[in-house]
mmCIF file with all atom_site columns, C-alpha atoms in Angstrom:
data_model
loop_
_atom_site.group_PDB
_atom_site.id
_atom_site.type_symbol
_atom_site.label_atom_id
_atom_site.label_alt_id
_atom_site.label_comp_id
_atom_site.label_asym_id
_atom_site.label_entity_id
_atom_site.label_seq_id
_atom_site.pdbx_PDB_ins_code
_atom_site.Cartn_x
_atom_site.Cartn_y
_atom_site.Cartn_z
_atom_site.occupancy
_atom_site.B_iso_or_equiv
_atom_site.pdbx_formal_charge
_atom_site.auth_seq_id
_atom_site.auth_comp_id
_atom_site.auth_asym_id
_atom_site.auth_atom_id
_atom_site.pdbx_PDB_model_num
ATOM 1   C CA . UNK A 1 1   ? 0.000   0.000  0.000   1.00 0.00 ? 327 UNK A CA 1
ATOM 2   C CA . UNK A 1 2   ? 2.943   2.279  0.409   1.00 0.00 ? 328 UNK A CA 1
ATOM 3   C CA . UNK A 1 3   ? 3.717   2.536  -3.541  1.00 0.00 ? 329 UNK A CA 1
ATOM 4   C CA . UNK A 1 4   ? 0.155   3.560  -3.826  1.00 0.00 ? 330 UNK A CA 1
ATOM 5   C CA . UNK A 1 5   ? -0.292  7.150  -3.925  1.00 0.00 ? 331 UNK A CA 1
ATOM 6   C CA . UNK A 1 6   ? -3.599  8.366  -2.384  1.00 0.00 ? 332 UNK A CA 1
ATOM 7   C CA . UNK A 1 7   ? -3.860  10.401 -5.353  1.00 0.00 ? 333 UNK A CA 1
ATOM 8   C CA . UNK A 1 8   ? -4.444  7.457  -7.055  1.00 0.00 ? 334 UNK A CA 1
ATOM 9   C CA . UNK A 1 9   ? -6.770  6.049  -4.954  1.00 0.00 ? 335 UNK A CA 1
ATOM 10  C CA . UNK A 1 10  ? -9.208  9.091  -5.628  1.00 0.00 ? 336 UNK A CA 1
ATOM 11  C CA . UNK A 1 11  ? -8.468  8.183  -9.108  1.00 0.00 ? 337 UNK A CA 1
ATOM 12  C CA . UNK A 1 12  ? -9.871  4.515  -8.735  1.00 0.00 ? 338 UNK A CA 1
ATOM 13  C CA . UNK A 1 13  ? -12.140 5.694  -7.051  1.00 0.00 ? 339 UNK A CA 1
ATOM 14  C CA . UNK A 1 14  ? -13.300 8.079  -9.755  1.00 0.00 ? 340 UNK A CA 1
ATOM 15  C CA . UNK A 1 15  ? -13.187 5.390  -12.420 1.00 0.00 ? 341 UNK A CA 1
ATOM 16  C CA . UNK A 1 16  ? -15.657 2.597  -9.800  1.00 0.00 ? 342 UNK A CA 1
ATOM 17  C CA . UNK A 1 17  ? -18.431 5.369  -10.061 1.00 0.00 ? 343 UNK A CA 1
ATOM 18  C CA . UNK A 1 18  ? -18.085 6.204  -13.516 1.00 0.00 ? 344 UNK A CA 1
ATOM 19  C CA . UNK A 1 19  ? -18.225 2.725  -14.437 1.00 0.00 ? 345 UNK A CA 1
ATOM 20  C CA . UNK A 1 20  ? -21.362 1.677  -12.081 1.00 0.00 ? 346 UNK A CA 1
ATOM 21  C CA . UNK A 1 21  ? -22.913 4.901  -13.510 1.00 0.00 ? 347 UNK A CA 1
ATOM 22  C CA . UNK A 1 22  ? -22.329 3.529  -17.256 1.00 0.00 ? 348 UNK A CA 1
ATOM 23  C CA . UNK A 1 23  ? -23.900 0.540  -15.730 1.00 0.00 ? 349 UNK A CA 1
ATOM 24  C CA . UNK A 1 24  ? -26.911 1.827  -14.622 1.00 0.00 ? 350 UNK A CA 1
ATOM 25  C CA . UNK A 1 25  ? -27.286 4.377  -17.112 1.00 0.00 ? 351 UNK A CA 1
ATOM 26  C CA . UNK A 1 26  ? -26.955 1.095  -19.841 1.00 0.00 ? 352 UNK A CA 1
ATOM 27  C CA . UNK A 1 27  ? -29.431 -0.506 -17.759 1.00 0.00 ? 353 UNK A CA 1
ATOM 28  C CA . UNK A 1 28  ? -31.877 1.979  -17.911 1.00 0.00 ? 354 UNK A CA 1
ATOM 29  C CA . UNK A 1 29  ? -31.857 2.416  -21.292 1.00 0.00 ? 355 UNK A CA 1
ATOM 30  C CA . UNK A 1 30  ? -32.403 -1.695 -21.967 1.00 0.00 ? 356 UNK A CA 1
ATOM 31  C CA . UNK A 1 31  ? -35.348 -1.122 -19.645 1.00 0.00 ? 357 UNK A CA 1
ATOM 32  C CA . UNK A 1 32  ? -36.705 1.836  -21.493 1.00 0.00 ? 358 UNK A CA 1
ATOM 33  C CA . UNK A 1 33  ? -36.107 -0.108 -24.874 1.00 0.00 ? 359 UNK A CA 1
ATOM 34  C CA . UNK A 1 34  ? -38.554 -2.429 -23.612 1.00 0.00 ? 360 UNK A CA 1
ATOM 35  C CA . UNK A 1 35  ? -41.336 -0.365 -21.956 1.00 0.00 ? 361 UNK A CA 1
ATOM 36  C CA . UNK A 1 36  ? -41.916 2.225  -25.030 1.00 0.00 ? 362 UNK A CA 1
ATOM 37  C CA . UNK A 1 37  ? -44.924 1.882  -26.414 1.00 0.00 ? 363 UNK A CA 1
ATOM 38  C CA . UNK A 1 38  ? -44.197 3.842  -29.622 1.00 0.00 ? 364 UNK A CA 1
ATOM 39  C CA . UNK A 1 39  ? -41.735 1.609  -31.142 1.00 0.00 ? 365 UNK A CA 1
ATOM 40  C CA . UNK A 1 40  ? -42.535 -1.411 -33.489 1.00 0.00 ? 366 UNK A CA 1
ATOM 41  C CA . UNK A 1 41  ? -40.342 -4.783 -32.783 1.00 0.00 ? 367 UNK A CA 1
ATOM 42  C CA . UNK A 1 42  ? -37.776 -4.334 -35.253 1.00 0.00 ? 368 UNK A CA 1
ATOM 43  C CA . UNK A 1 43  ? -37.214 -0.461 -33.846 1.00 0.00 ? 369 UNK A CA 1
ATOM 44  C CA . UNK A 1 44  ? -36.727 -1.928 -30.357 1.00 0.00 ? 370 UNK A CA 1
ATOM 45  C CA . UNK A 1 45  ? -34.374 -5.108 -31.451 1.00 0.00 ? 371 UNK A CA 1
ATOM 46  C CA . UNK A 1 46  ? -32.263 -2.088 -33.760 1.00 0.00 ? 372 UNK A CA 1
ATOM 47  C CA . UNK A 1 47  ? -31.656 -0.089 -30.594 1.00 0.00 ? 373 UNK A CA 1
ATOM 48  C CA . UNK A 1 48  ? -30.545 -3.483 -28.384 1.00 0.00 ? 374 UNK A CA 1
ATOM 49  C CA . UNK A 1 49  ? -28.343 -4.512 -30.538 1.00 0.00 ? 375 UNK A CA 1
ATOM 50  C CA . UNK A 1 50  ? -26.770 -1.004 -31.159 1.00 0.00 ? 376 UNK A CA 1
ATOM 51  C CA . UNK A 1 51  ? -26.596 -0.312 -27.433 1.00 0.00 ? 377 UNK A CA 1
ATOM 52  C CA . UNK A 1 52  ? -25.323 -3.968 -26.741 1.00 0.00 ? 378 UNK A CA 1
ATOM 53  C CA . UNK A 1 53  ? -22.651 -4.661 -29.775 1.00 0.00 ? 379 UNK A CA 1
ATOM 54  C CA . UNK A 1 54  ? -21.331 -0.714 -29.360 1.00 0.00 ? 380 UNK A CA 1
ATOM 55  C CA . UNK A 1 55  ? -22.464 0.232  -26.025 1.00 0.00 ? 381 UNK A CA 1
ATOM 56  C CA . UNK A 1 56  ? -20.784 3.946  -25.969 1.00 0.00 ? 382 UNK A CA 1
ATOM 57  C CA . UNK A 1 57  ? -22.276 4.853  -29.535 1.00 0.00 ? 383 UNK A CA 1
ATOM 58  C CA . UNK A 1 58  ? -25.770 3.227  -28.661 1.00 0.00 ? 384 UNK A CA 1
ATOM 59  C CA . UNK A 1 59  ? -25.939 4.728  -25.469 1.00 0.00 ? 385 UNK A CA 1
ATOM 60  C CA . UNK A 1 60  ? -24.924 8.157  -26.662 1.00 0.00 ? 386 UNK A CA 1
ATOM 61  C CA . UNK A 1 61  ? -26.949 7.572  -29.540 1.00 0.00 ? 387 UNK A CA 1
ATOM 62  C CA . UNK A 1 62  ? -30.425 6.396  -27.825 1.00 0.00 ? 388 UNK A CA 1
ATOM 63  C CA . UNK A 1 63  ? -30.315 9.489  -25.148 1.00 0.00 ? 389 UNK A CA 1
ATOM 64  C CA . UNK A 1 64  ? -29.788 12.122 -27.756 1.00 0.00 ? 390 UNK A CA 1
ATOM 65  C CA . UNK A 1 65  ? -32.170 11.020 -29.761 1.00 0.00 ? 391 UNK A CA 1
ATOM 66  C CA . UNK A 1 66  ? -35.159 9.539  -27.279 1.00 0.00 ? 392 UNK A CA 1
ATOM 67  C CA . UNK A 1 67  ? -33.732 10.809 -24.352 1.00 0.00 ? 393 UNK A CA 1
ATOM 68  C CA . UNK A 1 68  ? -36.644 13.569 -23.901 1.00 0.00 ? 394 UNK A CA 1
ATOM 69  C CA . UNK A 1 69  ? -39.217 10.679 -24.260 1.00 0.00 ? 395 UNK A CA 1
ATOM 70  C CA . UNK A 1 70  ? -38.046 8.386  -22.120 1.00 0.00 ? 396 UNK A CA 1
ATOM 71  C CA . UNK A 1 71  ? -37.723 11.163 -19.081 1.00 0.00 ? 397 UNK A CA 1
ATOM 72  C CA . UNK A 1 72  ? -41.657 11.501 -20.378 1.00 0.00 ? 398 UNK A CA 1
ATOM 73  C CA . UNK A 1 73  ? -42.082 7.827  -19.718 1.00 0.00 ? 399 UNK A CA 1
ATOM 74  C CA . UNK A 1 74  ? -40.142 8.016  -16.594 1.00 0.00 ? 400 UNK A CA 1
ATOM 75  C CA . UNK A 1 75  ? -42.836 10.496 -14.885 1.00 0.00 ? 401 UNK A CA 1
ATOM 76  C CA . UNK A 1 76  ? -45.797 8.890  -16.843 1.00 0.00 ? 402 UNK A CA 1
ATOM 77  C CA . UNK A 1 77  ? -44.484 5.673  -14.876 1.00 0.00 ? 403 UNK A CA 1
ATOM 78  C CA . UNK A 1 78  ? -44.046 7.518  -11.696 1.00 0.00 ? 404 UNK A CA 1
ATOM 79  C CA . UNK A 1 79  ? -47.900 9.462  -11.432 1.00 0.00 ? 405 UNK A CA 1
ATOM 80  C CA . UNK A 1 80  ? -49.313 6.317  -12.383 1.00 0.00 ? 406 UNK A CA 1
ATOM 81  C CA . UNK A 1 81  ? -47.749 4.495  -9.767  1.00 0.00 ? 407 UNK A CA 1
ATOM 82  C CA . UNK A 1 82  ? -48.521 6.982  -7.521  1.00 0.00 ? 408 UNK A CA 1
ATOM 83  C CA . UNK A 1 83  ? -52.229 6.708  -8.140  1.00 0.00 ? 409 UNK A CA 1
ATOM 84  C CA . UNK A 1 84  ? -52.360 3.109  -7.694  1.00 0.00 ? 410 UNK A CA 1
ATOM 85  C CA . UNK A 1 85  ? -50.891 3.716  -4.562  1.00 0.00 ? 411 UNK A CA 1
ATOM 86  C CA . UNK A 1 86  ? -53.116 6.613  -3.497  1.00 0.00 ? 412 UNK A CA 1
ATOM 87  C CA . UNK A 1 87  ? -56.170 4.292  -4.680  1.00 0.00 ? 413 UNK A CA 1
ATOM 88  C CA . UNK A 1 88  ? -54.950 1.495  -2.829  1.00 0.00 ? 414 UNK A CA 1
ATOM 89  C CA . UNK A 1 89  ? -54.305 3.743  0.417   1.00 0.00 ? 415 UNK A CA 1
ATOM 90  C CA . UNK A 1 90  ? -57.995 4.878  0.104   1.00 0.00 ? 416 UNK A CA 1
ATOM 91  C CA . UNK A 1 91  ? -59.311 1.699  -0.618  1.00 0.00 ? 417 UNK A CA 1
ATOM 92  C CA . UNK A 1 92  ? -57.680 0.109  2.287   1.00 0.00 ? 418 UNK A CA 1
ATOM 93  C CA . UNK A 1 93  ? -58.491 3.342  4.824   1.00 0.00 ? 419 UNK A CA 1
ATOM 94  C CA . UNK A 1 94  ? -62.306 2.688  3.909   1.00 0.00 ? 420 UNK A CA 1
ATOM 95  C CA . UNK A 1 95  ? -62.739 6.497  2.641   1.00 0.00 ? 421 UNK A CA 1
ATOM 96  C CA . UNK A 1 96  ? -63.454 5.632  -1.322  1.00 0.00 ? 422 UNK A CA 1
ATOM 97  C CA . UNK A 1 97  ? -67.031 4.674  -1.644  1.00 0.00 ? 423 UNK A CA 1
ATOM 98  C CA . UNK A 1 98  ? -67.288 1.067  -3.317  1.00 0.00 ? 424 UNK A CA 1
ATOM 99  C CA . UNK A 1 99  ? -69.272 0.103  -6.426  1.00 0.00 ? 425 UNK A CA 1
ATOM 100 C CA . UNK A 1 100 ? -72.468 0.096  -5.960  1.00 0.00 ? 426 UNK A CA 1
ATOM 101 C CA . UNK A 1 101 ? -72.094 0.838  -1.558  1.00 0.00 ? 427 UNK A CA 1
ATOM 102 C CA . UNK A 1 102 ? -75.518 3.022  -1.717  1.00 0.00 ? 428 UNK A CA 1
ATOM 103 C CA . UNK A 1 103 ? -75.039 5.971  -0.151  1.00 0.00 ? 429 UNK A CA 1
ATOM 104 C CA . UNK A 1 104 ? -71.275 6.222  1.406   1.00 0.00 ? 430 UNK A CA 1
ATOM 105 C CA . UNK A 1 105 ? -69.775 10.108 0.541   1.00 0.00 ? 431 UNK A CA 1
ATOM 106 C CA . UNK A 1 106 ? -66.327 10.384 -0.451  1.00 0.00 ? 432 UNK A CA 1
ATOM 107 C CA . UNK A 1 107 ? -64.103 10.776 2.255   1.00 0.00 ? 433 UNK A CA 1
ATOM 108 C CA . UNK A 1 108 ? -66.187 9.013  4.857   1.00 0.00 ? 434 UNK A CA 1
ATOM 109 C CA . UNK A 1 109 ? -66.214 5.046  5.502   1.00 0.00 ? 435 UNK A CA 1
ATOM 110 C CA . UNK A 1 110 ? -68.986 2.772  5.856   1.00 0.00 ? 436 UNK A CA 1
ATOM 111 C CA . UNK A 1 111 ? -68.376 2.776  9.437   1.00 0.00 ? 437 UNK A CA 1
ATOM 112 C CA . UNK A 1 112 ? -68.917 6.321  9.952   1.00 0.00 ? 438 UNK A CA 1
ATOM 113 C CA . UNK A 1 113 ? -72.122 6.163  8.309   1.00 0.00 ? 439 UNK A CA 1
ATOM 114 C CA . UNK A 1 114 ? -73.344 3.033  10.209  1.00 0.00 ? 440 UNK A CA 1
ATOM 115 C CA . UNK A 1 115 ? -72.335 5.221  12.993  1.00 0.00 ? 441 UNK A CA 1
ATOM 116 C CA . UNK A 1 116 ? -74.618 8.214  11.977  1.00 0.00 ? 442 UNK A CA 1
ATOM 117 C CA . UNK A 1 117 ? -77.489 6.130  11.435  1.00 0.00 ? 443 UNK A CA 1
ATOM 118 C CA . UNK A 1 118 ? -77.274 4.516  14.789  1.00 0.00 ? 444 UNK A CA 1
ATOM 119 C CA . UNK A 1 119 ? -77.265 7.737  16.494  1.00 0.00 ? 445 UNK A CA 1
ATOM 120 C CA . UNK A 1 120 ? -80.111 8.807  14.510  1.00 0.00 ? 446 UNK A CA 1
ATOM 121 C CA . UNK A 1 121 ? -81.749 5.700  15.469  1.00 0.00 ? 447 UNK A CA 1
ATOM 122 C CA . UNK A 1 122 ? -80.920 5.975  18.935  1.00 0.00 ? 448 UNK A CA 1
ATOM 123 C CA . UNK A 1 123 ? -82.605 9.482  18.832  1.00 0.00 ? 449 UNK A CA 1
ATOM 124 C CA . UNK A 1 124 ? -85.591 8.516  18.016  1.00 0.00 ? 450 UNK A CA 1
ATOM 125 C CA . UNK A 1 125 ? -85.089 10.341 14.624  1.00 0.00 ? 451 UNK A CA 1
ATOM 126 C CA . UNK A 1 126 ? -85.368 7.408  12.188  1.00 0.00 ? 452 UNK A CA 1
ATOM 127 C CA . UNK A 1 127 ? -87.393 4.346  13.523  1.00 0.00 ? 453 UNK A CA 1
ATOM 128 C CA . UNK A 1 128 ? -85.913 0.458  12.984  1.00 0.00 ? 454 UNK A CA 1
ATOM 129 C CA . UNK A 1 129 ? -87.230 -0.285 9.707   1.00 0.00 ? 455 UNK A CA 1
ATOM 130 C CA . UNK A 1 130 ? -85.576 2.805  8.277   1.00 0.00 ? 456 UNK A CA 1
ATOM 131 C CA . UNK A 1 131 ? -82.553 1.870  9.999   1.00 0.00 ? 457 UNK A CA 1
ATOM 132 C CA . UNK A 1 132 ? -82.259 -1.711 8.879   1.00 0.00 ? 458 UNK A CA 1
ATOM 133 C CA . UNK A 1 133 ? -83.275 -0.608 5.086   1.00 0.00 ? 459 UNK A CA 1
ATOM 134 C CA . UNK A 1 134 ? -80.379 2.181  5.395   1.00 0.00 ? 460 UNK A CA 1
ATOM 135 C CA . UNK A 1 135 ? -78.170 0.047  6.767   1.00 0.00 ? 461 UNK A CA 1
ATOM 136 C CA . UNK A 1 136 ? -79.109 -2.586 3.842   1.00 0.00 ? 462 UNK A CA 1
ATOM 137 C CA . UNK A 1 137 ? -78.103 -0.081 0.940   1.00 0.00 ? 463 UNK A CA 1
ATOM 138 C CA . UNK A 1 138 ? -74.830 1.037  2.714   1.00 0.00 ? 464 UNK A CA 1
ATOM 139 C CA . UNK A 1 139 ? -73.547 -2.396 3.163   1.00 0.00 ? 465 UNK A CA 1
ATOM 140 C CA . UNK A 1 140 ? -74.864 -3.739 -0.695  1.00 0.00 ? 466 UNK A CA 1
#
């Protein structure tokens, strides 16, 4: 280690991230290949094969000339992710109102409204048959 110069070592250094970065910018691209939508077959097997048999020419190649897009793709990708995972966060909390649940409002669960209409009922506001057939069409 002594006839290493730590100068050198930044060096190495240097040249590790720059060639994981080539890495994961080449794997990116092979991903995006395969994802776009707007390219036919042969399109997508003509950009592999560049970016694979001359990877620095490809690569250079692909992100000047469908580099915009696939950043387009990349947040396309992203939102709709993120609305799955809002829906599913909703759908699990109770507060989206299911297909066909009757009555429930957005942003309220079936619980709260079970709760309402036993309070009414317990107030002598609604009597038991309008209870039950409430209570029927919020839990259809």
């Amino acid at each position: 280690m002594d006839n290493y110069p730590l100068l050198n070592i930044f060096w190495t250094m240097l040249e590790l991230f720059l060639w994981i970065l080539w890495f994961f910018l080449l794997f990116k691209i092979i991903t995006d290949i395969f994802r776009s939508h707007d390219m036919g077959g042969w399109a997508k097997a003509g950009w592999l094969v560049l970016v694979i048999l001359l990877p620095l020419i490809g690569v250079l190649a692909y992100v000047i000339a469908r580099g915009k897009s696939m950043g387009e793709r990349d947040v396309a990708q992203a939102q709709k992710a993120d609305a799955a995972f809002k829906a599913y966060i909703r759908d699990a909390a109770g507060t989206a109102p299911a297909e066909g649940a009757g009555e429930a409002t957005p942003g309220r669960s079936h619980v709260d409204d079970l709760a309402k209409l036993a309070d009414l009922k317990a107030s002598g506001a609604i009597s038991e048959e309008e209870y039950q057939k409430a209570k029927g069409k919020l839990l259809v």
